[in-house]
N, C-alpha and C. Protein backbone atom coordinates (compact mmCIF):
# COMPACT_ATOMS: atom_id res chain seq x y z
N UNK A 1 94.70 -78.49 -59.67
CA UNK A 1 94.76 -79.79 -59.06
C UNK A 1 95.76 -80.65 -59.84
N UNK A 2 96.58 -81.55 -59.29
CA UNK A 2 97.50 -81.83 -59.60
C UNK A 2 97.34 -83.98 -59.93
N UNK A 3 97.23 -83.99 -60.90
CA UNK A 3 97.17 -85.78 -61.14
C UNK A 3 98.46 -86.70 -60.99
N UNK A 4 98.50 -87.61 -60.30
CA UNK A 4 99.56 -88.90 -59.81
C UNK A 4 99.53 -89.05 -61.12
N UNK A 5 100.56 -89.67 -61.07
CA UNK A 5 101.31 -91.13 -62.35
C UNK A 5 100.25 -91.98 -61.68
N UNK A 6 99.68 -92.91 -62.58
CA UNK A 6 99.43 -94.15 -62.22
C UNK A 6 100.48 -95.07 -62.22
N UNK A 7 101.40 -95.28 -63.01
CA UNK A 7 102.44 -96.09 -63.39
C UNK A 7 103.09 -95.65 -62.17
N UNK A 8 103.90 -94.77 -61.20
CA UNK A 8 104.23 -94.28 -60.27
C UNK A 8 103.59 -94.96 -59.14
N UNK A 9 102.13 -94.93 -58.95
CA UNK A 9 101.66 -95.46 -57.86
C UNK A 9 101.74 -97.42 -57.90
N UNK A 10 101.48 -97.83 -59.06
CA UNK A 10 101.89 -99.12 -59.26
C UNK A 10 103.23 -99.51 -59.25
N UNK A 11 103.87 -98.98 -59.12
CA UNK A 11 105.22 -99.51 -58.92
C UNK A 11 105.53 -99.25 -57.35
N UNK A 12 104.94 -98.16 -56.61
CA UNK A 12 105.61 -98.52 -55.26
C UNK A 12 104.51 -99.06 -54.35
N UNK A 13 103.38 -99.15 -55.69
CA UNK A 13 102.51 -100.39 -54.56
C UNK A 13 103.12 -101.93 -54.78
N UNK A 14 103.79 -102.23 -55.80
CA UNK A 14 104.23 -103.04 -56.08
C UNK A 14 105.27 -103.78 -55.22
N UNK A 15 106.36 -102.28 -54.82
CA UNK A 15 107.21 -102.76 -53.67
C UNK A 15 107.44 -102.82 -52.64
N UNK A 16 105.85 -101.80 -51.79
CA UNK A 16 105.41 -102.07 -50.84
C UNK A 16 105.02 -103.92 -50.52
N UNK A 17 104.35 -104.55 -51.78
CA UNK A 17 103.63 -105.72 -51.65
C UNK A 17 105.05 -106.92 -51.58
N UNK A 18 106.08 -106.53 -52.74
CA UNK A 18 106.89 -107.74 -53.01
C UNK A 18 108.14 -107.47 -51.80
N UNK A 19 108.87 -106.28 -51.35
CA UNK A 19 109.73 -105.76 -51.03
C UNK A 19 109.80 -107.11 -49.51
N UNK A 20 109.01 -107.01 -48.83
CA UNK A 20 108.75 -108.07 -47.19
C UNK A 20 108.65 -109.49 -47.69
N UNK A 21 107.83 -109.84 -48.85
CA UNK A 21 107.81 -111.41 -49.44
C UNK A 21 109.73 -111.35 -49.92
N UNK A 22 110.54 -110.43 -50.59
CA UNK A 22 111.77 -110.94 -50.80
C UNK A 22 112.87 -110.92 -49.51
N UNK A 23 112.22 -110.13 -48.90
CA UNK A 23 112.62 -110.04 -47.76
C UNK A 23 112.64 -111.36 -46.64
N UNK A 24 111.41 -111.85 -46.68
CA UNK A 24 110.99 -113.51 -46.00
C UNK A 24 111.58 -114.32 -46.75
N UNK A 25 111.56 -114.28 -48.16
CA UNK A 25 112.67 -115.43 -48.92
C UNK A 25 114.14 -115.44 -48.58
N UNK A 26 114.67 -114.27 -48.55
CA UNK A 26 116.08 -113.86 -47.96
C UNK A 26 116.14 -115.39 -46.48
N UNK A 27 114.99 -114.42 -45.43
CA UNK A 27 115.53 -115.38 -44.45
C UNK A 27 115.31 -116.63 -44.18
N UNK A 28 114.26 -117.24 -45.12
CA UNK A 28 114.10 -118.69 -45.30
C UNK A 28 115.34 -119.32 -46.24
N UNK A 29 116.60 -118.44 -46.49
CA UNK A 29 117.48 -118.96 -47.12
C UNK A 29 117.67 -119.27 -48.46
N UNK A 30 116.15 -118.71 -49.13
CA UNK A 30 116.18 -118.70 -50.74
C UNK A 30 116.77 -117.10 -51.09
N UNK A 31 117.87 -117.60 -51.97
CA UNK A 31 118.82 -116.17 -52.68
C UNK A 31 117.76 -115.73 -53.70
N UNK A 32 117.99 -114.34 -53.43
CA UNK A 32 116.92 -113.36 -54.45
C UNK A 32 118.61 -112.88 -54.79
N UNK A 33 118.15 -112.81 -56.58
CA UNK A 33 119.07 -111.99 -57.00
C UNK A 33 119.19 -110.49 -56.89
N UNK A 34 120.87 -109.88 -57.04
CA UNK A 34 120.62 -108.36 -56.43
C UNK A 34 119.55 -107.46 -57.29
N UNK A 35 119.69 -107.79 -58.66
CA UNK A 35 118.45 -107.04 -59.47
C UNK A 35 117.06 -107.47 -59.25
N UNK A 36 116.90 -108.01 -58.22
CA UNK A 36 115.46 -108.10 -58.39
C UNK A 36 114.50 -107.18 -58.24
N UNK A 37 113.77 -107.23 -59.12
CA UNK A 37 112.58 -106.03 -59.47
C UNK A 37 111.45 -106.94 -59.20
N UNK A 38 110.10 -106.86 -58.60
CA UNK A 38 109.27 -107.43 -57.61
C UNK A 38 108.48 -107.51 -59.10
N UNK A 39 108.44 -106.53 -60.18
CA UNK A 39 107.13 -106.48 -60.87
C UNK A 39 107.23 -105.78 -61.89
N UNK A 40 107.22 -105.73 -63.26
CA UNK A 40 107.80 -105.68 -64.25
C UNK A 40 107.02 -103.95 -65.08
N UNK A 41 106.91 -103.35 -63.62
CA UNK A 41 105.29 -102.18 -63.78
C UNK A 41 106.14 -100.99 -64.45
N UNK A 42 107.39 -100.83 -64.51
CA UNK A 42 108.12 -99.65 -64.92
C UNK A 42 108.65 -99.90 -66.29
N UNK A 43 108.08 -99.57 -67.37
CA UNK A 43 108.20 -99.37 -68.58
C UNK A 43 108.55 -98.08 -69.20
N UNK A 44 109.71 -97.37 -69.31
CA UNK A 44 109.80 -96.57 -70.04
C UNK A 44 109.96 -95.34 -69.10
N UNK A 45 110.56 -94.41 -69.39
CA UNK A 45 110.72 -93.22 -68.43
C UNK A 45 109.12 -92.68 -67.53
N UNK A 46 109.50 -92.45 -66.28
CA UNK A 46 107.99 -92.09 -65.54
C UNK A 46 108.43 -90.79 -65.31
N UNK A 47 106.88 -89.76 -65.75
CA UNK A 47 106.74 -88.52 -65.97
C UNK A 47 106.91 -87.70 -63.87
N UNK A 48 107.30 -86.82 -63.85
CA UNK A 48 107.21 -86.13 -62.84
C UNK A 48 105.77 -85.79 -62.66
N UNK A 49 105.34 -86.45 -61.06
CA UNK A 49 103.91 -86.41 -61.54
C UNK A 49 103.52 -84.92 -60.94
N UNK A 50 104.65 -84.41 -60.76
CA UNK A 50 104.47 -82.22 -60.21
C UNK A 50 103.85 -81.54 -61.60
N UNK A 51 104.94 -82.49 -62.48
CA UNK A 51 104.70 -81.61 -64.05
C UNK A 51 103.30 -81.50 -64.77
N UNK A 52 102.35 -82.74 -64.06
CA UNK A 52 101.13 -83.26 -64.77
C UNK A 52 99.99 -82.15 -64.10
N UNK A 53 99.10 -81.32 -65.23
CA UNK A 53 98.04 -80.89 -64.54
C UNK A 53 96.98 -81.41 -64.31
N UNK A 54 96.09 -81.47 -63.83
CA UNK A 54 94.80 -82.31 -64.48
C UNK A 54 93.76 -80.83 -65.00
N UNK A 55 93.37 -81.05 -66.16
CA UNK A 55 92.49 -80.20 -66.62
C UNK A 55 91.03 -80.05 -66.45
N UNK A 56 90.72 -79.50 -65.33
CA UNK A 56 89.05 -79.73 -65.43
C UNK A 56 87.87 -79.66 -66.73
N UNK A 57 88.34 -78.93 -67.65
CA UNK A 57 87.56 -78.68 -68.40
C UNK A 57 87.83 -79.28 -69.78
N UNK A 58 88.62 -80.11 -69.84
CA UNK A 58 88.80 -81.58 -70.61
C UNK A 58 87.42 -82.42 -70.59
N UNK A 59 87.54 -82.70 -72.46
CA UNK A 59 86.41 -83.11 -72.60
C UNK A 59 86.16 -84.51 -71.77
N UNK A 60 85.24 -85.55 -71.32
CA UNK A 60 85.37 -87.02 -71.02
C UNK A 60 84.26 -87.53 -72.01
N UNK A 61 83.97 -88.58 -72.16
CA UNK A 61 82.93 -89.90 -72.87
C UNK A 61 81.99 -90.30 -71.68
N UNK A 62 81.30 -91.13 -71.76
CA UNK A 62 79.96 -91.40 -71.44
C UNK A 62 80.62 -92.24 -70.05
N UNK A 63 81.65 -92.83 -70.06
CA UNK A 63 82.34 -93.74 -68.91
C UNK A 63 82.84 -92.70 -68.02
N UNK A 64 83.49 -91.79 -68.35
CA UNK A 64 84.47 -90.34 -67.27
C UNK A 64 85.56 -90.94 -67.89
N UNK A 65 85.70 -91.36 -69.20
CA UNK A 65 87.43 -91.44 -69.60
C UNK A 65 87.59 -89.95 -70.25
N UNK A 66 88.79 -89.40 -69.85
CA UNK A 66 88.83 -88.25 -71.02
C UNK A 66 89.25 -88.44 -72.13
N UNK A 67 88.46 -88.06 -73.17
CA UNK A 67 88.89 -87.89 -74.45
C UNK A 67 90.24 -86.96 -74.50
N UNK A 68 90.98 -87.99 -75.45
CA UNK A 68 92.33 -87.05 -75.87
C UNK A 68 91.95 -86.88 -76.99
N UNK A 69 92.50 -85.57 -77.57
CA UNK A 69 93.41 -85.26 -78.59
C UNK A 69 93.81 -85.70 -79.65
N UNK A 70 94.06 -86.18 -80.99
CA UNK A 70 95.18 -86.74 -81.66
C UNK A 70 96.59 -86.17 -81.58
N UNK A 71 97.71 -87.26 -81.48
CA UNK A 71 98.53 -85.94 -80.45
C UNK A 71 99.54 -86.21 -81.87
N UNK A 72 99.19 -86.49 -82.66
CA UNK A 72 99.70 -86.25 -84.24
C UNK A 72 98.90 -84.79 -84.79
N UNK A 73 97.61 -84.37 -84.43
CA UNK A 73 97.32 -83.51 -85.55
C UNK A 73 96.05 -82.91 -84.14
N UNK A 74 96.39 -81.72 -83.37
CA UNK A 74 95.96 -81.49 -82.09
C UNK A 74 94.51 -81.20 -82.07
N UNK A 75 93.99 -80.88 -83.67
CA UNK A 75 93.36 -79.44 -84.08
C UNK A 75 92.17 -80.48 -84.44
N UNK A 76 92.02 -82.12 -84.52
CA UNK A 76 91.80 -82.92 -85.10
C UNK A 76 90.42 -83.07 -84.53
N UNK A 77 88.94 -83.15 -85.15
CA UNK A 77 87.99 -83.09 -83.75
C UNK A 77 88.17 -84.08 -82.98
N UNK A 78 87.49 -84.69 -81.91
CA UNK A 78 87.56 -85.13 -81.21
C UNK A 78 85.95 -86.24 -81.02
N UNK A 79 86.33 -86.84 -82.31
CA UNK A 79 85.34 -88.13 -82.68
C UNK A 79 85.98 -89.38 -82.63
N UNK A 80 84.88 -90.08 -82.92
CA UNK A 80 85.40 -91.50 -82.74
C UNK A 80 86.12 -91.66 -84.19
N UNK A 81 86.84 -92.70 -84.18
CA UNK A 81 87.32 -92.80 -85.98
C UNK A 81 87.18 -94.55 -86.11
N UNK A 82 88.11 -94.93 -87.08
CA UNK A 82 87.74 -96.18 -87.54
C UNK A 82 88.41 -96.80 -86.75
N UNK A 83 87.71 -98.22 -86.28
CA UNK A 83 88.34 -99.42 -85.25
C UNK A 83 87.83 -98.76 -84.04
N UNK A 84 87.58 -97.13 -83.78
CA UNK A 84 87.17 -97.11 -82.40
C UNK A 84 86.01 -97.85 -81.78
N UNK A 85 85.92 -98.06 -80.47
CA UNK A 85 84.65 -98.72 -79.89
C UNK A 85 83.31 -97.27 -79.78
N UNK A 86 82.58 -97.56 -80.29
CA UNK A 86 81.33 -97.07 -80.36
C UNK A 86 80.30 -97.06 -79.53
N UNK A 87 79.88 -96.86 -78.52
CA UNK A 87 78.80 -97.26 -77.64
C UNK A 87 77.37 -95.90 -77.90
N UNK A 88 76.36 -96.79 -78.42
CA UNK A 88 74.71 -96.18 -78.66
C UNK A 88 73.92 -96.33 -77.81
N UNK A 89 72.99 -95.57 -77.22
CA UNK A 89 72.07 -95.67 -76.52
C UNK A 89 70.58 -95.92 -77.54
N UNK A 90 70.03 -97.13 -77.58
CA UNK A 90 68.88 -96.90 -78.40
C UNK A 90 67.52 -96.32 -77.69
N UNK A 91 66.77 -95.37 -78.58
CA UNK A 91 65.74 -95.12 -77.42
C UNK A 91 64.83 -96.17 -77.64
N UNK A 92 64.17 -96.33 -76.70
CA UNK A 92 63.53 -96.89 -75.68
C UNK A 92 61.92 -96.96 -77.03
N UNK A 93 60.45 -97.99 -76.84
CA UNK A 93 59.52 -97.78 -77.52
C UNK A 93 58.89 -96.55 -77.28
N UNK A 94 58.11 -96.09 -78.46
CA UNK A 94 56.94 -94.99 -78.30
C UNK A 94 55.70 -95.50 -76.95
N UNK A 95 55.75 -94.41 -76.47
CA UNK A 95 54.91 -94.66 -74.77
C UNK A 95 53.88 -93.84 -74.89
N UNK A 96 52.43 -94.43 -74.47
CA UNK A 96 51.39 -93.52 -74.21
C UNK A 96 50.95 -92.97 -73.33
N UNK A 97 50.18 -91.97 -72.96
CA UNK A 97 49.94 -91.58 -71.31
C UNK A 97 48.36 -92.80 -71.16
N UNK A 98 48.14 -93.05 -69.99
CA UNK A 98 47.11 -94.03 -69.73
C UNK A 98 46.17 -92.79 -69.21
N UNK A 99 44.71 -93.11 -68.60
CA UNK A 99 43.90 -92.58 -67.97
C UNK A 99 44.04 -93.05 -66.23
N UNK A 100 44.86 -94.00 -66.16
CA UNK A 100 44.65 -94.49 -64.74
C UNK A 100 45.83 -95.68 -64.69
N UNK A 101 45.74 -96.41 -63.50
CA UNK A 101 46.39 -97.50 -63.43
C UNK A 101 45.89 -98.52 -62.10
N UNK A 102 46.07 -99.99 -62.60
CA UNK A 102 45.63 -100.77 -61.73
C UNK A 102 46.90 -101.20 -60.78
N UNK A 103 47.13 -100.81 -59.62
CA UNK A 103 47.45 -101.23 -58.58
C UNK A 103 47.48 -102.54 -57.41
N UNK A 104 48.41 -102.90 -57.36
CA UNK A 104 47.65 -104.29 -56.11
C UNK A 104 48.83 -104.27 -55.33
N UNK A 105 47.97 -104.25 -53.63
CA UNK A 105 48.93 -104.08 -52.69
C UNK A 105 48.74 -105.42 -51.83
N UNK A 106 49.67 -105.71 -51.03
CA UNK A 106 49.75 -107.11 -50.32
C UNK A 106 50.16 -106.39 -48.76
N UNK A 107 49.21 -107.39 -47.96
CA UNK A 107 49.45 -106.88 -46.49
C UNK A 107 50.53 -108.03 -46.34
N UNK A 108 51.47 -108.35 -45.81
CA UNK A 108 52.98 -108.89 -45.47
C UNK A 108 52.10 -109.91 -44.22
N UNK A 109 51.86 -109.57 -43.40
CA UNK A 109 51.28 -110.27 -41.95
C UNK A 109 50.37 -111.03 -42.24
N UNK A 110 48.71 -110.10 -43.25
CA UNK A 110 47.96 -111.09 -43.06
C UNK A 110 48.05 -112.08 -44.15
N UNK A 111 48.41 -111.72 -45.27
CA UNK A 111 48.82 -112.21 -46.68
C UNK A 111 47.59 -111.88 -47.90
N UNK A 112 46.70 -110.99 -47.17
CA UNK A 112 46.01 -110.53 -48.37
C UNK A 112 46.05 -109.63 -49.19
N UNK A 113 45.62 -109.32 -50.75
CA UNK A 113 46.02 -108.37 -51.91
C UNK A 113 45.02 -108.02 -51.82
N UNK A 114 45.33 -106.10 -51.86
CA UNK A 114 44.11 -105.62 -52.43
C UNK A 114 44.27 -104.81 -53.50
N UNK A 115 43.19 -104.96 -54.63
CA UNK A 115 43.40 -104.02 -55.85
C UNK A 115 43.01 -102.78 -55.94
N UNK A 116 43.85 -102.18 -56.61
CA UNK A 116 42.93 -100.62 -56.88
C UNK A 116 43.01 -100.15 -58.12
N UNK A 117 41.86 -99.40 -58.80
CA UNK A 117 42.20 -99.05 -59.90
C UNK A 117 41.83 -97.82 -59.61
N UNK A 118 43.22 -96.48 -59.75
CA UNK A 118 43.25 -95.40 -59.77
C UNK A 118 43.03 -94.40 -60.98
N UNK A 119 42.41 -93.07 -61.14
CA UNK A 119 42.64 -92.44 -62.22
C UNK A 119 43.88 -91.39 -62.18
N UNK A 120 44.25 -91.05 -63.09
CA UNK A 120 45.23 -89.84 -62.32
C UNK A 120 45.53 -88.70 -61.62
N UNK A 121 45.96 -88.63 -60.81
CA UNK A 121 45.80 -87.68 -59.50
C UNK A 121 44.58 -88.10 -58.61
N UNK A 122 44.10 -89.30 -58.59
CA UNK A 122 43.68 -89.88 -57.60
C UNK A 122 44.25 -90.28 -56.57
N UNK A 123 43.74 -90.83 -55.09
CA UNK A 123 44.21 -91.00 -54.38
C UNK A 123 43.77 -92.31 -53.95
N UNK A 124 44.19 -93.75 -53.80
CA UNK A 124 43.84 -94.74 -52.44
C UNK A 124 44.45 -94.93 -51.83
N UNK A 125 43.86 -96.02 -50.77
CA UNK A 125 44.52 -96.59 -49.85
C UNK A 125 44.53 -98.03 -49.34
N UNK A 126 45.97 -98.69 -48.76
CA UNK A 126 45.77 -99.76 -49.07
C UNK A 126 46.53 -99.89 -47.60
N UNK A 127 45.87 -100.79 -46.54
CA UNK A 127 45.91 -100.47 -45.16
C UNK A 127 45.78 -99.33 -44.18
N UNK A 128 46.77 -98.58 -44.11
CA UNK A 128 47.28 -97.24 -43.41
C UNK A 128 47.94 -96.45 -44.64
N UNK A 129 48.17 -97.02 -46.04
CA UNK A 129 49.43 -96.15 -46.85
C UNK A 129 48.36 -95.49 -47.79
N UNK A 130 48.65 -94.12 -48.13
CA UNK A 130 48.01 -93.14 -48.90
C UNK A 130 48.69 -93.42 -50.48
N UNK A 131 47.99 -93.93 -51.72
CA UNK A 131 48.49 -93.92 -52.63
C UNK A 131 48.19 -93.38 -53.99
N UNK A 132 49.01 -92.18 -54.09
CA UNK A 132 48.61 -91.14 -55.17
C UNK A 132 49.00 -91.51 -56.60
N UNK A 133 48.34 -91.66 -57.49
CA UNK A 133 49.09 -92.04 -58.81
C UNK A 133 49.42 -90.61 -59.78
N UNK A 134 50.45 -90.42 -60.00
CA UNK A 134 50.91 -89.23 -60.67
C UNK A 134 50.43 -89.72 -62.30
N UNK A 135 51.13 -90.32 -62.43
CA UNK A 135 51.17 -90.46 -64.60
C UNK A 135 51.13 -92.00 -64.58
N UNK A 136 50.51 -92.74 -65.75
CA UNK A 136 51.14 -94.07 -65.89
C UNK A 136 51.50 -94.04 -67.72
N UNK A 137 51.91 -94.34 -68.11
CA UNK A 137 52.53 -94.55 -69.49
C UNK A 137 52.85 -96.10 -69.49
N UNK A 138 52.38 -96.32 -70.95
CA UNK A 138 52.08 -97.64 -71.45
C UNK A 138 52.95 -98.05 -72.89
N UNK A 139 53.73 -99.11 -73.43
CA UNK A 139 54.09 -99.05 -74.77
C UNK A 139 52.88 -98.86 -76.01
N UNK A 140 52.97 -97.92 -76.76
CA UNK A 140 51.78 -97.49 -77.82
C UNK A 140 51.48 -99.28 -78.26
N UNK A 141 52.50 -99.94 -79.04
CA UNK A 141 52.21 -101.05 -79.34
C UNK A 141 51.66 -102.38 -78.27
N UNK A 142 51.23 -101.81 -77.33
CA UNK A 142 51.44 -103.12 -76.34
C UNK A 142 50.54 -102.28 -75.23
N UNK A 143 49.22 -102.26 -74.63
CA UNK A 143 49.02 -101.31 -74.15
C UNK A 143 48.78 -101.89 -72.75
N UNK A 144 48.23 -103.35 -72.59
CA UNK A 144 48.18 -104.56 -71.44
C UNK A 144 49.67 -104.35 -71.21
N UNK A 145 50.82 -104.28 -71.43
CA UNK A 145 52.37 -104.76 -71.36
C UNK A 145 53.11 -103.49 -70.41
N UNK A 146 54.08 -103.83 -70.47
CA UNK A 146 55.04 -103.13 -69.40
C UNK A 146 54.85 -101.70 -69.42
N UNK A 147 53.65 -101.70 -68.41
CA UNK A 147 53.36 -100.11 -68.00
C UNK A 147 54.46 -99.67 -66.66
N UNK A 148 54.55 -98.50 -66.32
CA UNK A 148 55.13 -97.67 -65.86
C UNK A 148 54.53 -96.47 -65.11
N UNK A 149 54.20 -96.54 -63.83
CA UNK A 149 53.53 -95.21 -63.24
C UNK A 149 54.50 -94.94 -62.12
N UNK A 150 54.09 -93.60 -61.97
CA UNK A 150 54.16 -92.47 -60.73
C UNK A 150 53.71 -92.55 -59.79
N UNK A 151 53.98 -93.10 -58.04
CA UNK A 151 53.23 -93.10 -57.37
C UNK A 151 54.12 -92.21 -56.09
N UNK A 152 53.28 -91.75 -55.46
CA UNK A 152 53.48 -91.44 -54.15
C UNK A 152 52.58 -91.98 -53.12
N UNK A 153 53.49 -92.77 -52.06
CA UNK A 153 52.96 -92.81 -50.89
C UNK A 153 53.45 -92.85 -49.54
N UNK A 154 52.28 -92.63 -48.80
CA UNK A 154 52.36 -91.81 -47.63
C UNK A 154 51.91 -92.66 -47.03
N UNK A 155 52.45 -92.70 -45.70
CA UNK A 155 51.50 -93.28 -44.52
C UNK A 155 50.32 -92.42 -43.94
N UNK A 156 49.39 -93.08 -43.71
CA UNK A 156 48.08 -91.93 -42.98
C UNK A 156 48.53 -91.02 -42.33
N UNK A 157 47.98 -89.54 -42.53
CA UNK A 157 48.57 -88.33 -41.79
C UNK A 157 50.17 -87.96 -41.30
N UNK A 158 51.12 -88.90 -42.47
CA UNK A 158 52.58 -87.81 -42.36
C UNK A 158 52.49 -87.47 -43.58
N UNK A 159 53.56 -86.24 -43.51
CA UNK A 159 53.33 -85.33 -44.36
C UNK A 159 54.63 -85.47 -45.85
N UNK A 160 55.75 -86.15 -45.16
CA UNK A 160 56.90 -86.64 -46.07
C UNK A 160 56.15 -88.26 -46.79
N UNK A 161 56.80 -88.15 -48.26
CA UNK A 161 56.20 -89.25 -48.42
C UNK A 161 57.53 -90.75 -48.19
N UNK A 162 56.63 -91.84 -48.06
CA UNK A 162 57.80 -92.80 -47.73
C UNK A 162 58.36 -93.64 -49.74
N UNK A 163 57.83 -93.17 -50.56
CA UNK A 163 58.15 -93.72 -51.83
C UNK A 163 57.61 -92.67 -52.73
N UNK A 164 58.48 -91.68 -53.59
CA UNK A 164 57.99 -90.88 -55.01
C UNK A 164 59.12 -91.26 -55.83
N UNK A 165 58.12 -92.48 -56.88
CA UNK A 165 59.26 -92.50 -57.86
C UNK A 165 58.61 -93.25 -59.20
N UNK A 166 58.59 -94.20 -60.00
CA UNK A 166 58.33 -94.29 -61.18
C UNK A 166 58.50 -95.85 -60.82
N UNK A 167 57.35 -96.96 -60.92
CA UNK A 167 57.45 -98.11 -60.90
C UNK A 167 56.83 -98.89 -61.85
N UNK A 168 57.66 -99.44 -62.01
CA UNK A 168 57.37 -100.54 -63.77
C UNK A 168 57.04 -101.72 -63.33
N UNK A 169 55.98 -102.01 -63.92
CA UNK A 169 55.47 -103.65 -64.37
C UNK A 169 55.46 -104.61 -63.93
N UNK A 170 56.52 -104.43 -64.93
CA UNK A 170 57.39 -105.92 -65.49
C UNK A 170 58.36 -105.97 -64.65
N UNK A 171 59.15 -104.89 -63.78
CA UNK A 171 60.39 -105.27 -63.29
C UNK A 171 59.74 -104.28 -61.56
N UNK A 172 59.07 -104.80 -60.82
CA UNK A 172 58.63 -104.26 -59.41
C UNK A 172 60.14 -104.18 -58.45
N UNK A 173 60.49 -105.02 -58.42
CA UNK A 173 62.10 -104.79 -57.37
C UNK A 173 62.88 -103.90 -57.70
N UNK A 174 62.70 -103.27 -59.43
CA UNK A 174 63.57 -102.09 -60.12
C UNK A 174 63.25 -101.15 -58.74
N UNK A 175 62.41 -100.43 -58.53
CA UNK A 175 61.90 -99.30 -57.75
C UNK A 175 60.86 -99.97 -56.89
N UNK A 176 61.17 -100.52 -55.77
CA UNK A 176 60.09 -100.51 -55.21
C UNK A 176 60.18 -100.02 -53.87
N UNK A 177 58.67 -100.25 -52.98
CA UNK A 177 58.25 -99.92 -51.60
C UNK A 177 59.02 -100.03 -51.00
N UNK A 178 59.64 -100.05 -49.68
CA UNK A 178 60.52 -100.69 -49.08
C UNK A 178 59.71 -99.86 -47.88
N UNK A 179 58.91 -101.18 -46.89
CA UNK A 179 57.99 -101.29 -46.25
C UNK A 179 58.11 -102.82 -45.44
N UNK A 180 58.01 -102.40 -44.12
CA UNK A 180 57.78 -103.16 -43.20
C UNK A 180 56.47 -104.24 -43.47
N UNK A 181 55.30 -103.60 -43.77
CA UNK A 181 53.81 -104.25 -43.46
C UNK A 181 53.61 -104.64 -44.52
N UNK A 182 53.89 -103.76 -45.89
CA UNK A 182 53.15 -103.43 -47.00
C UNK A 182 53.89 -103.68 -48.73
N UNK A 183 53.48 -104.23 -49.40
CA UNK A 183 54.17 -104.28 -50.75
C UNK A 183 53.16 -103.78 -51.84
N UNK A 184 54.02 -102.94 -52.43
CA UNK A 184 52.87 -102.53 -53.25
C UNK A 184 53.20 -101.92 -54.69
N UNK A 185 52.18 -103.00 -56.07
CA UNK A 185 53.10 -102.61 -57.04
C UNK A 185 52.26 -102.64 -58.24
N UNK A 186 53.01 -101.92 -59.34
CA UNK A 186 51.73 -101.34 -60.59
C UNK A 186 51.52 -102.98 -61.03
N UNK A 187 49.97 -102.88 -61.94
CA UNK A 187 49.63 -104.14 -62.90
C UNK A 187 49.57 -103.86 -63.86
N UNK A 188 49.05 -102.90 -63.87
CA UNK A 188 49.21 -102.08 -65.72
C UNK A 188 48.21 -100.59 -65.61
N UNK A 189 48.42 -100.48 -67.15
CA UNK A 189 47.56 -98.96 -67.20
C UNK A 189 46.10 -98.94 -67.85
N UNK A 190 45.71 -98.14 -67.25
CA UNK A 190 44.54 -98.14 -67.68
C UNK A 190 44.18 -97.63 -69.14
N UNK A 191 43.18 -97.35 -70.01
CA UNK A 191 43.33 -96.27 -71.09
C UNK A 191 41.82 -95.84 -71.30
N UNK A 192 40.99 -96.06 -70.48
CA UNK A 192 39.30 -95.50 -70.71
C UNK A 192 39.55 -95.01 -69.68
């Protein structure tokens, strides 16, 4: 597979864009000089972009930039060094598994909540929707605080479910229902 110049494509997007504006100045009677260059994008000799391969199996970073090379010393690993930008992922707090989780669902129409407190691999229901709780996990330090469960649910007797995914707490719009009638979202975890 074969990679464009970028510098190549910016320059004749460049004179696609300026080429008709010097063109309209021409006939509104403002003189463009004969060197005019629309955009100052061509710096330095531009590579034949036939000659360029793209390497699939070039390393990339956490963004999809590929890591180069030191193209002083080739053999050089391929770490960050000094002044580079650094980006860490910190993990996240120590999490416990709960015994259950409290649930509360809202009917949309009539405007009433109903609660449930599930154990795991239990099942309720909250109108017509079947709601299975897979896992809930809790911060060890914080065990009332931003829990996190597993739910699946189903509408009465279909067999695909309409939501399997992991819904938090503290942040319900992260992952939620997306339901006509019905909203429905964790309160926390249980641990007896």
């Amino acid at each position: 597979m074969r990679r464009t110049d970028f510098r190549t494509i910016a320059a004749c997007a460049a004179l696609l864009v300026m080429a008709p504006i010097a063109a309209l100045a021409q006939d509104d009677g403002v003189e463009v000089p004969p060197d005019f260059q629309p955009l100052d994008v061509i710096e330095g000799p531009i590579d034949d972009p036939e000659d360029q391969v793209f390497d699939n199996d070039a390393p990339f970073d956490e963004f999809g930039n590929p890591i180069v090379p030191n193209p002083e010393d080739p053999n050089a690993p391929l770490r960050p060094g000094e002044g580079d930008t650094v980006t860490t992922v910190q993990e996240g707090p120590e999490v416990a598994d709960g015994t259950g989780a409290n649930i509360r669902g809202l009917d949309k129409l009539s405007g009433k909540t109903v609660d449930l407190a599930l154990k795991t691999g239990e099942t309720g229901e909250i109108g017509w929707l079947q709601i299975t709780l897979g896992d809930c996990r809790y911060p060890t330090d914080n065990p009332v605080g931003d829990a996190f469960a597993h739910l699946v649910i189903r509408e009465r007797d279909a067999e695909a479910p309409i939501f399997d995914a992991w819904m938090v707490a503290s942040s319900p719009a992260l992952s939620a229902l997306d339901h006509a009638r019905f909203d429905v979202w964790v309160m926390r975890c249980t641990t007896e």
